[in-house]
Coordinates of N, CA, C and O in Angstrom, one line a residue:
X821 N 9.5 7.7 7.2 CA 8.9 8.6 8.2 C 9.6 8.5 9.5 O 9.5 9.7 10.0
X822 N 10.2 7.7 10.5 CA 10.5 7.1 11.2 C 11.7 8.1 11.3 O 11.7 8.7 12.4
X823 N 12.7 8.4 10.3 CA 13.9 9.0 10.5 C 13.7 10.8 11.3 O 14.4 11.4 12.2
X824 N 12.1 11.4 10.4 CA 11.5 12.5 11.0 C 11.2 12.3 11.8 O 11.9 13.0 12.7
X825 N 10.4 11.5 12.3 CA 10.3 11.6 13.6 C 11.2 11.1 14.6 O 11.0 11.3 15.8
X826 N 12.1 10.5 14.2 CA 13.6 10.4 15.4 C 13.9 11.9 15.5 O 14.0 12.4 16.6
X827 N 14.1 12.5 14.3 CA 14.4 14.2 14.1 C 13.9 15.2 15.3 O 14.4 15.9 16.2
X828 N 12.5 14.8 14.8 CA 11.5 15.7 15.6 C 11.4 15.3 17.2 O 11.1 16.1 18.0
X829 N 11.7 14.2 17.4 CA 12.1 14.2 18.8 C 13.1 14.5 19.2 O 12.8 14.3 20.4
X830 N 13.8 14.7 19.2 CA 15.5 15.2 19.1 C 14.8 16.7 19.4 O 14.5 17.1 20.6
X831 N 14.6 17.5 18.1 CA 14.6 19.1 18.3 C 13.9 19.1 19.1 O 14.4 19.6 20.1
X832 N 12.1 18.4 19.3 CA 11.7 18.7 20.7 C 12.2 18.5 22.0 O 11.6 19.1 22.9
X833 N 13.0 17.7 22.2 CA 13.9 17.4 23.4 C 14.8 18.5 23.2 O 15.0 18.9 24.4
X834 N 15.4 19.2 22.3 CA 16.3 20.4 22.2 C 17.6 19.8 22.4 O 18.5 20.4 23.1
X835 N 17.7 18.6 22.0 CA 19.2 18.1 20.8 C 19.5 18.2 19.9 O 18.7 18.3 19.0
X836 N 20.7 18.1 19.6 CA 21.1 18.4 18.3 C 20.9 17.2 17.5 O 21.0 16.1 17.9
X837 N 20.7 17.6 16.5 CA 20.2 16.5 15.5 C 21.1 16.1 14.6 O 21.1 16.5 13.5
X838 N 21.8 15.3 15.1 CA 23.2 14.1 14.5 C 22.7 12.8 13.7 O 21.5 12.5 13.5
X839 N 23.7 12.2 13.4 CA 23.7 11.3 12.6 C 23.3 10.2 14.0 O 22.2 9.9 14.3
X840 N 24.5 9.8 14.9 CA 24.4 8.8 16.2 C 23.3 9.2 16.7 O 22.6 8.3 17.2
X841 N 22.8 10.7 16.8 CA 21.2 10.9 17.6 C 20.2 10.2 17.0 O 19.3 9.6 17.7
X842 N 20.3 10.2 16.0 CA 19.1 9.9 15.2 C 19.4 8.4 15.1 O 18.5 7.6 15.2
X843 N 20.8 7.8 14.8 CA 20.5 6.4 15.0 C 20.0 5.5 16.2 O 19.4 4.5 16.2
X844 N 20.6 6.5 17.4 CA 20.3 6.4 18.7 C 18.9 6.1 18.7 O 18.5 5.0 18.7
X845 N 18.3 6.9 18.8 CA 16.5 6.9 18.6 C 15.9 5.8 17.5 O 14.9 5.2 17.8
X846 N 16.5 5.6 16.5 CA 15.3 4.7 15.8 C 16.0 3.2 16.4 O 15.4 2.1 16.3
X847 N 17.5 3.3 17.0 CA 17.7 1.8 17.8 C 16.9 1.6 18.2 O 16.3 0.5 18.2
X848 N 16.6 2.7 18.9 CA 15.9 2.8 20.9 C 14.5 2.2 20.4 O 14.2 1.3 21.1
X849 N 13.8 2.5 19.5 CA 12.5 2.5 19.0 C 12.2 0.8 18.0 O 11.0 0.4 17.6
X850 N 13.4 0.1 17.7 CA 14.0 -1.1 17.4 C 13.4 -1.0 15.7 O 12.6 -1.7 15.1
X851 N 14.0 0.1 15.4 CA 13.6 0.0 13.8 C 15.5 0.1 13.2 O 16.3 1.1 13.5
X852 N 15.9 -1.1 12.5 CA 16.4 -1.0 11.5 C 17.2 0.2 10.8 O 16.5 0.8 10.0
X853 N 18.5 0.6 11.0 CA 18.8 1.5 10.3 C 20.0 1.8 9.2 O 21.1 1.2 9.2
X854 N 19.6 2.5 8.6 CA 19.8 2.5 7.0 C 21.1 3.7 7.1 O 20.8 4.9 6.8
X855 N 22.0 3.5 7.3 CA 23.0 4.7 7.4 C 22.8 5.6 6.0 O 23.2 6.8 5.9
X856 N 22.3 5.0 5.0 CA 22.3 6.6 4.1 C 21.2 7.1 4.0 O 21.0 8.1 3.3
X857 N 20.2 6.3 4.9 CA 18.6 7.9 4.8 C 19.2 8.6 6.4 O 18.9 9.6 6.9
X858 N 19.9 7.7 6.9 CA 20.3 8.6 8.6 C 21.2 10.1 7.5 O 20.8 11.2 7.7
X859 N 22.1 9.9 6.7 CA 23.0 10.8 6.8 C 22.3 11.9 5.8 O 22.7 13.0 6.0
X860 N 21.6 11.7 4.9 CA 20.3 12.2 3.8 C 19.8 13.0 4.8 O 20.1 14.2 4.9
X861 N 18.9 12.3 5.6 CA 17.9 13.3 6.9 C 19.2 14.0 7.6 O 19.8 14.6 6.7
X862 N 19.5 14.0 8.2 CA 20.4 14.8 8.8 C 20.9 16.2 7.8 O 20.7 17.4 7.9
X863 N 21.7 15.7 6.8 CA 22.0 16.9 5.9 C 21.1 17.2 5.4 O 21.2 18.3 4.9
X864 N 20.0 16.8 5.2 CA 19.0 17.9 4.9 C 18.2 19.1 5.9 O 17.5 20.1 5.7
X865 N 18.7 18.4 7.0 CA 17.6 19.2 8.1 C 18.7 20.4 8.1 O 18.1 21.5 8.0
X866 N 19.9 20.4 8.3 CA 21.0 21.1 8.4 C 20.8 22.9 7.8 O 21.3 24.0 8.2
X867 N 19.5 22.3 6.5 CA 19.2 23.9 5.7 C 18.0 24.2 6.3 O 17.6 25.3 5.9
X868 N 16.9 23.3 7.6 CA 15.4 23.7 7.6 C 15.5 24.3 9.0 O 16.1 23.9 9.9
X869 N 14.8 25.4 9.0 CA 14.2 25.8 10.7 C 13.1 25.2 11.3 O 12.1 25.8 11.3
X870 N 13.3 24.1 11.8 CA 12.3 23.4 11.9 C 11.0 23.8 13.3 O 9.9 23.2 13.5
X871 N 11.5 25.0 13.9 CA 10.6 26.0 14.3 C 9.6 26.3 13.6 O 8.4 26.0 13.6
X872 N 10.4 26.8 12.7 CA 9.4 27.7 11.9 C 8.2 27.0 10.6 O 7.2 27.5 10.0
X873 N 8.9 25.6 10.4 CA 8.4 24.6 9.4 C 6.9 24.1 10.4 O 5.7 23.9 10.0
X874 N 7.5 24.1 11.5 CA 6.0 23.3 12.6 C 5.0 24.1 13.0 O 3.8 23.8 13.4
X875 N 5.7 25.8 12.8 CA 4.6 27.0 12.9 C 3.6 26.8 11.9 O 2.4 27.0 12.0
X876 N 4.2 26.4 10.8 CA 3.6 26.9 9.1 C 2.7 25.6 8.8 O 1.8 25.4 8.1
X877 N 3.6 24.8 9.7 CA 2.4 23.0 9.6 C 0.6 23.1 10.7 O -0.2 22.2 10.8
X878 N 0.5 24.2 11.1 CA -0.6 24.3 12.1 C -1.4 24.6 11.2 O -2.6 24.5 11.5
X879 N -1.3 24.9 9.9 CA -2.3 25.6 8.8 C -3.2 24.5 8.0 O -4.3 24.5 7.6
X880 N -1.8 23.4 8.2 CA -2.6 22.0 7.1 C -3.8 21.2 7.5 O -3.9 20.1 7.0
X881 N -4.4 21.4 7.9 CA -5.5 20.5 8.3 C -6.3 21.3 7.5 O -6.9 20.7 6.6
X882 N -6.5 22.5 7.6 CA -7.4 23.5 7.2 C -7.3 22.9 5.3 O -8.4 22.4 4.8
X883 N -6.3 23.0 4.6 CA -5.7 23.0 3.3 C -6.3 20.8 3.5 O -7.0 20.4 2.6
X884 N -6.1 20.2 4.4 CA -6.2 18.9 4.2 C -7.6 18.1 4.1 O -7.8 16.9 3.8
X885 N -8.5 19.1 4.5 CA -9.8 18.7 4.7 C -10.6 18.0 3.4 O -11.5 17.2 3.5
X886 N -9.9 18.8 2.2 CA -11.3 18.2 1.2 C -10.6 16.8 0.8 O -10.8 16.1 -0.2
X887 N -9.6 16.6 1.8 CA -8.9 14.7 1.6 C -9.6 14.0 1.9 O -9.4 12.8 1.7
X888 N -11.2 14.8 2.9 CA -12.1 13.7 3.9 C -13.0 13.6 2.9 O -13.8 12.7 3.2
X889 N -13.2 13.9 2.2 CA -14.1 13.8 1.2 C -14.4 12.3 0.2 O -15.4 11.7 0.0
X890 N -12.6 12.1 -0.5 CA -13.1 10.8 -1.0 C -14.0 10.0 0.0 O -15.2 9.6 -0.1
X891 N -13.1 10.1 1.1 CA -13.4 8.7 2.4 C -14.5 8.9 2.2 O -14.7 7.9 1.5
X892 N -15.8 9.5 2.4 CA -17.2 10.3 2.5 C -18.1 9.6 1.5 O -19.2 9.1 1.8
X893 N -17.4 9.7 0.1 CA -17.8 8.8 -0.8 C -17.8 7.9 -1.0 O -18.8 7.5 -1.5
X894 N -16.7 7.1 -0.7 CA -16.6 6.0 -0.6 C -17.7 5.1 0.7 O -18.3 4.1 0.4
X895 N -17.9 5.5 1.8 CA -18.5 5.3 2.4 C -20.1 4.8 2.0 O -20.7 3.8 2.2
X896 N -20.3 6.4 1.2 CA -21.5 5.9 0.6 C -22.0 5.2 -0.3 O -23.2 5.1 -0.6
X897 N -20.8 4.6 -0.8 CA -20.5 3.7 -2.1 C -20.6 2.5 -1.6 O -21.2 1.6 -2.3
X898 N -20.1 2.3 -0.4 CA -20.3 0.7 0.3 C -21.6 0.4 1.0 O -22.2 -0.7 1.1
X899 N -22.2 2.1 1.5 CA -23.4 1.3 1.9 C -24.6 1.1 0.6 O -25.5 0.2 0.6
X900 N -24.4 2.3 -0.5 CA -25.4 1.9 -1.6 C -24.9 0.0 -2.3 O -25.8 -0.5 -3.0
X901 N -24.1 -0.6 -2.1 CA -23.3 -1.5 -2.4 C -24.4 -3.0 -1.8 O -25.1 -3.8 -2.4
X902 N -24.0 -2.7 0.2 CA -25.1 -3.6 0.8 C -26.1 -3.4 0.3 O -26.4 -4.3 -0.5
X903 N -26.8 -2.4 0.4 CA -28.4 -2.2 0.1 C -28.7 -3.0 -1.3 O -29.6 -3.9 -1.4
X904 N -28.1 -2.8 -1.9 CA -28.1 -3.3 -3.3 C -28.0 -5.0 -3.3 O -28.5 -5.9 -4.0
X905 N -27.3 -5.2 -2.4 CA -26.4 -7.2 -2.1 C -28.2 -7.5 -1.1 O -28.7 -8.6 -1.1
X906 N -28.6 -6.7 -0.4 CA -29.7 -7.1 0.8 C -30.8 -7.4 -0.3 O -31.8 -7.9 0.3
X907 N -31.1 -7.2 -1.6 CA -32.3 -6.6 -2.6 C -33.5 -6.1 -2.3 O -33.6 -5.5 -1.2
X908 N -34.4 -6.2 -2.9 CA -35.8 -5.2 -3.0 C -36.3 -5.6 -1.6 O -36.5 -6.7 -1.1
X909 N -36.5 -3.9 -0.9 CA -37.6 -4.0 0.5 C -39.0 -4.6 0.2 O -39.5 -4.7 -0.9
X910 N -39.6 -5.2 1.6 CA -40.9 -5.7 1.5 C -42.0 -4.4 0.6 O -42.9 -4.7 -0.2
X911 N -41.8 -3.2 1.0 CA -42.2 -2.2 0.1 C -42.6 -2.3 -1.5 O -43.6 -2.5 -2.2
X912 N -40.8 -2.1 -1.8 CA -40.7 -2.7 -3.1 C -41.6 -4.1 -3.6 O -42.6 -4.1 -4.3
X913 N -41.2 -5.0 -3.1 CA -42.1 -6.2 -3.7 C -43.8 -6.2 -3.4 O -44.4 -6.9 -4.2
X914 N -44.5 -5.6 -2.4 CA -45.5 -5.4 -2.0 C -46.2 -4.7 -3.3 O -47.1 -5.2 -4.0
X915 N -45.6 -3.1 -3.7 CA -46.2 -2.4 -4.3 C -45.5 -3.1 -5.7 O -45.9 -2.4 -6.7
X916 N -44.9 -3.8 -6.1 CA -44.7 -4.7 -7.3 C -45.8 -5.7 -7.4 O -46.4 -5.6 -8.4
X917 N -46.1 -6.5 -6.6 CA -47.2 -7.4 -6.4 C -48.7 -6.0 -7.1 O -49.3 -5.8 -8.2
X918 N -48.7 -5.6 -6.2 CA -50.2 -4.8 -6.4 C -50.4 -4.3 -7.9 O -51.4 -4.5 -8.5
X919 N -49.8 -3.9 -8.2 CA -49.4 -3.3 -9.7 C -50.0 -4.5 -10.7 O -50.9 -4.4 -11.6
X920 N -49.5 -5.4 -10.4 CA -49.8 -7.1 -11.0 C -51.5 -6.8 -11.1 O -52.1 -6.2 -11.9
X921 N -51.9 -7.3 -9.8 CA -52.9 -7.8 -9.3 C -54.1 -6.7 -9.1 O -55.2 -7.1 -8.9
X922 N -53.8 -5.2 -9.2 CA -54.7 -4.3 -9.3 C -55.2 -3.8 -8.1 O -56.0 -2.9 -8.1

């Protein structure tokens, strides 16, 4: 991801997006670089409008939403989990007792 976003800072700065630019930037940023995902990203970007790719990216959230969903469940899964680890409310055992006892 790192190489995009050296990318994407580049085009948003409105440089050209090289090989040395892009290594320039993930130096600058002190990540490690891999001369064949630098030269991969680069010739690939070579075919993208990356204008028009970040216009068409304003839509995804909309399309990404029912991703919040597991998380939702899950949530609800950890708190039915405690409740379950905390055991029976005074409730519960109260009206267990009475049942007994009449």
């Amino acid at each position: 991801m790192e190489y995009i976003y050296a990318s994407l800072l580049l085009h948003t700065a409105k440089k050209e997006i090289t090989e040395d630019a892009v290594k320039s930037v993930l130096s600058a940023a002190g990540v490690e670089v891999d001369e064949v995902r630098v030269k991969a990203v680069v010739a690939a970007l070579k075919e993208v409008n990356i204008d028009e790719v970040l216009k068409n990216a304003t839509a995804m959230p909309v399309a990404a939403a029912p991703a919040a969903a597991p998380a939702q469940e899950a949530k609800k899964e950890e708190k039915k989990e405690e409740e379950e680890k905390k055991g029976p409310s005074d409730e519960d055992v109260g009206g267990g007792l009475s049942s007994l006892f009449g």
